[in-house]
Coordinates of C-alpha atoms in Angstrom, one line a residue:
X130 CA -4.8 10.6 44.3
X131 CA -4.2 11.6 40.7
X132 CA -6.8 12.6 38.2
X133 CA -5.9 13.0 34.5
X134 CA -8.0 15.2 32.3
X135 CA -7.9 17.1 28.9
X136 CA -8.2 14.2 26.5
X137 CA -10.3 14.5 23.4
X138 CA -10.5 14.3 19.6
X139 CA -8.1 16.2 17.4
X140 CA -7.0 16.1 13.8
X141 CA -3.6 15.1 12.6
X142 CA -1.1 18.0 13.4
X143 CA -3.3 19.4 16.2
X144 CA -2.5 20.0 19.8
X145 CA -4.0 19.0 23.2
X146 CA -2.9 19.7 26.8
X147 CA -3.4 17.0 29.4
X148 CA -3.5 17.9 33.1
X149 CA -2.8 15.6 36.1
X150 CA -4.3 17.0 39.3
X151 CA -2.6 15.7 42.4
X152 CA -4.1 15.6 45.9
X153 CA -2.7 14.2 49.1
X154 CA 1.0 15.0 48.4
X155 CA 3.0 17.6 46.6
X156 CA 4.0 17.2 42.9
X157 CA 7.4 18.8 43.6
X158 CA 8.1 16.1 46.2
X159 CA 7.5 13.3 43.7
X160 CA 8.6 11.9 40.3
X161 CA 5.8 12.2 37.9
X162 CA 5.4 10.3 34.7
X163 CA 3.0 10.2 31.8
X164 CA 2.3 6.8 30.2
X165 CA 0.0 5.8 27.3
X166 CA -1.6 2.6 26.2
X167 CA -3.1 1.8 22.8
X168 CA -5.5 -1.2 22.3
X169 CA -3.6 -4.4 22.1
X170 CA -0.3 -2.8 23.2
X171 CA 1.6 -2.5 26.5
X172 CA 1.5 0.6 28.5
X173 CA 4.6 2.8 27.6
X174 CA 6.2 5.7 29.4
X175 CA 6.6 8.8 27.4
X176 CA 7.5 11.8 29.5
X177 CA 8.9 12.3 33.0
X178 CA 9.8 14.9 35.6
X179 CA 12.0 13.8 38.5
X180 CA 11.7 15.1 42.1
X181 CA 13.7 18.3 42.5
X182 CA 14.6 18.6 38.8
X183 CA 13.3 20.8 36.0
X184 CA 15.0 18.7 33.3
X185 CA 12.6 16.4 31.6
X186 CA 13.1 12.9 30.2
X187 CA 11.1 12.0 27.1
X188 CA 10.7 8.9 24.8
X189 CA 12.1 9.3 21.3
X190 CA 8.6 9.0 19.9
X191 CA 7.5 12.3 21.5
X192 CA 10.7 14.3 21.7
X193 CA 10.3 17.7 20.2
X194 CA 6.5 17.4 20.3
X195 CA 5.4 16.8 23.9
X196 CA 6.4 18.8 26.9
X197 CA 5.9 17.9 30.5
X198 CA 5.8 20.6 33.1
X199 CA 5.0 21.1 36.8
X200 CA 2.8 23.8 38.4
X201 CA 3.6 23.8 42.1
X202 CA 1.1 26.4 43.0
X203 CA -1.8 24.4 41.5
X204 CA -0.2 21.0 42.4
X205 CA -0.6 19.8 38.8
X206 CA 1.5 18.3 36.1
X207 CA 0.7 19.1 32.5
X208 CA 1.6 17.4 29.2
X209 CA 1.5 19.7 26.3
X210 CA 1.1 17.7 23.1
X211 CA 1.8 19.4 19.7
X212 CA 2.0 18.0 16.2
X213 CA -0.2 15.1 17.2
X214 CA -0.2 12.1 14.9
X215 CA -2.7 9.2 14.5
X216 CA 0.0 6.9 16.2
X217 CA -0.5 9.0 19.3
X218 CA -4.0 7.7 19.8
X219 CA -4.2 6.1 23.2
X220 CA -5.4 6.3 26.7
X221 CA -3.0 8.5 28.7
X222 CA -2.2 8.0 32.3
X223 CA -0.3 10.0 34.9
X224 CA 1.6 8.3 37.7
X225 CA 3.6 9.4 40.7
X226 CA 6.5 7.9 42.6
X227 CA 7.7 8.9 46.0
X228 CA 11.0 10.6 45.8
X229 CA 13.5 10.6 42.9
X230 CA 13.8 7.7 40.4
X231 CA 17.0 6.8 38.5
X232 CA 16.7 7.0 34.8
X233 CA 16.4 3.3 34.2
X234 CA 13.5 3.1 36.7
X235 CA 11.5 5.9 35.1
X236 CA 10.1 3.6 32.4
X237 CA 9.0 0.8 34.7
X238 CA 5.4 0.7 35.6
X239 CA 6.1 -0.9 39.0
X240 CA 8.2 2.1 40.0
X241 CA 5.1 4.2 40.6
X242 CA 3.0 4.3 43.7
X243 CA 0.0 6.1 42.4
X244 CA -1.9 6.1 39.1
X245 CA -4.6 8.3 37.8
X246 CA -7.5 7.0 35.6
X247 CA -6.8 7.3 31.8
X248 CA -7.9 10.1 29.6
X249 CA -8.5 9.2 26.0
X250 CA -6.7 11.0 23.1
X251 CA -7.9 10.3 19.6
X252 CA -6.0 11.7 16.6
X253 CA -7.7 11.4 13.2
X254 CA -5.9 11.4 9.9

């Protein structure tokens, strides 16, 4: 199971840190992704960590601002979000896939076996 937390309200330019708490399997044995969905829009992938790798993959929209990281001891995955913009307002979801995904499959929602509930991030201008 996955549980996302850490969402909230922040002003333009502010920071938030989201946490995905995993139970039932190890985060370092999975590919973990963060997705987000704004009202009226499709769910989009934004940041990923593949099994066995420390190198991250990020969407252009969040490069240089968001950082995904894994804490094996706590079995969690974090998403540090800096320089937040109103366009980042969305429900954020973490997802996990068994094993390693190739790059082209990271972005596909159906690649993931487990999903957490969303945590809402609101950025005001």
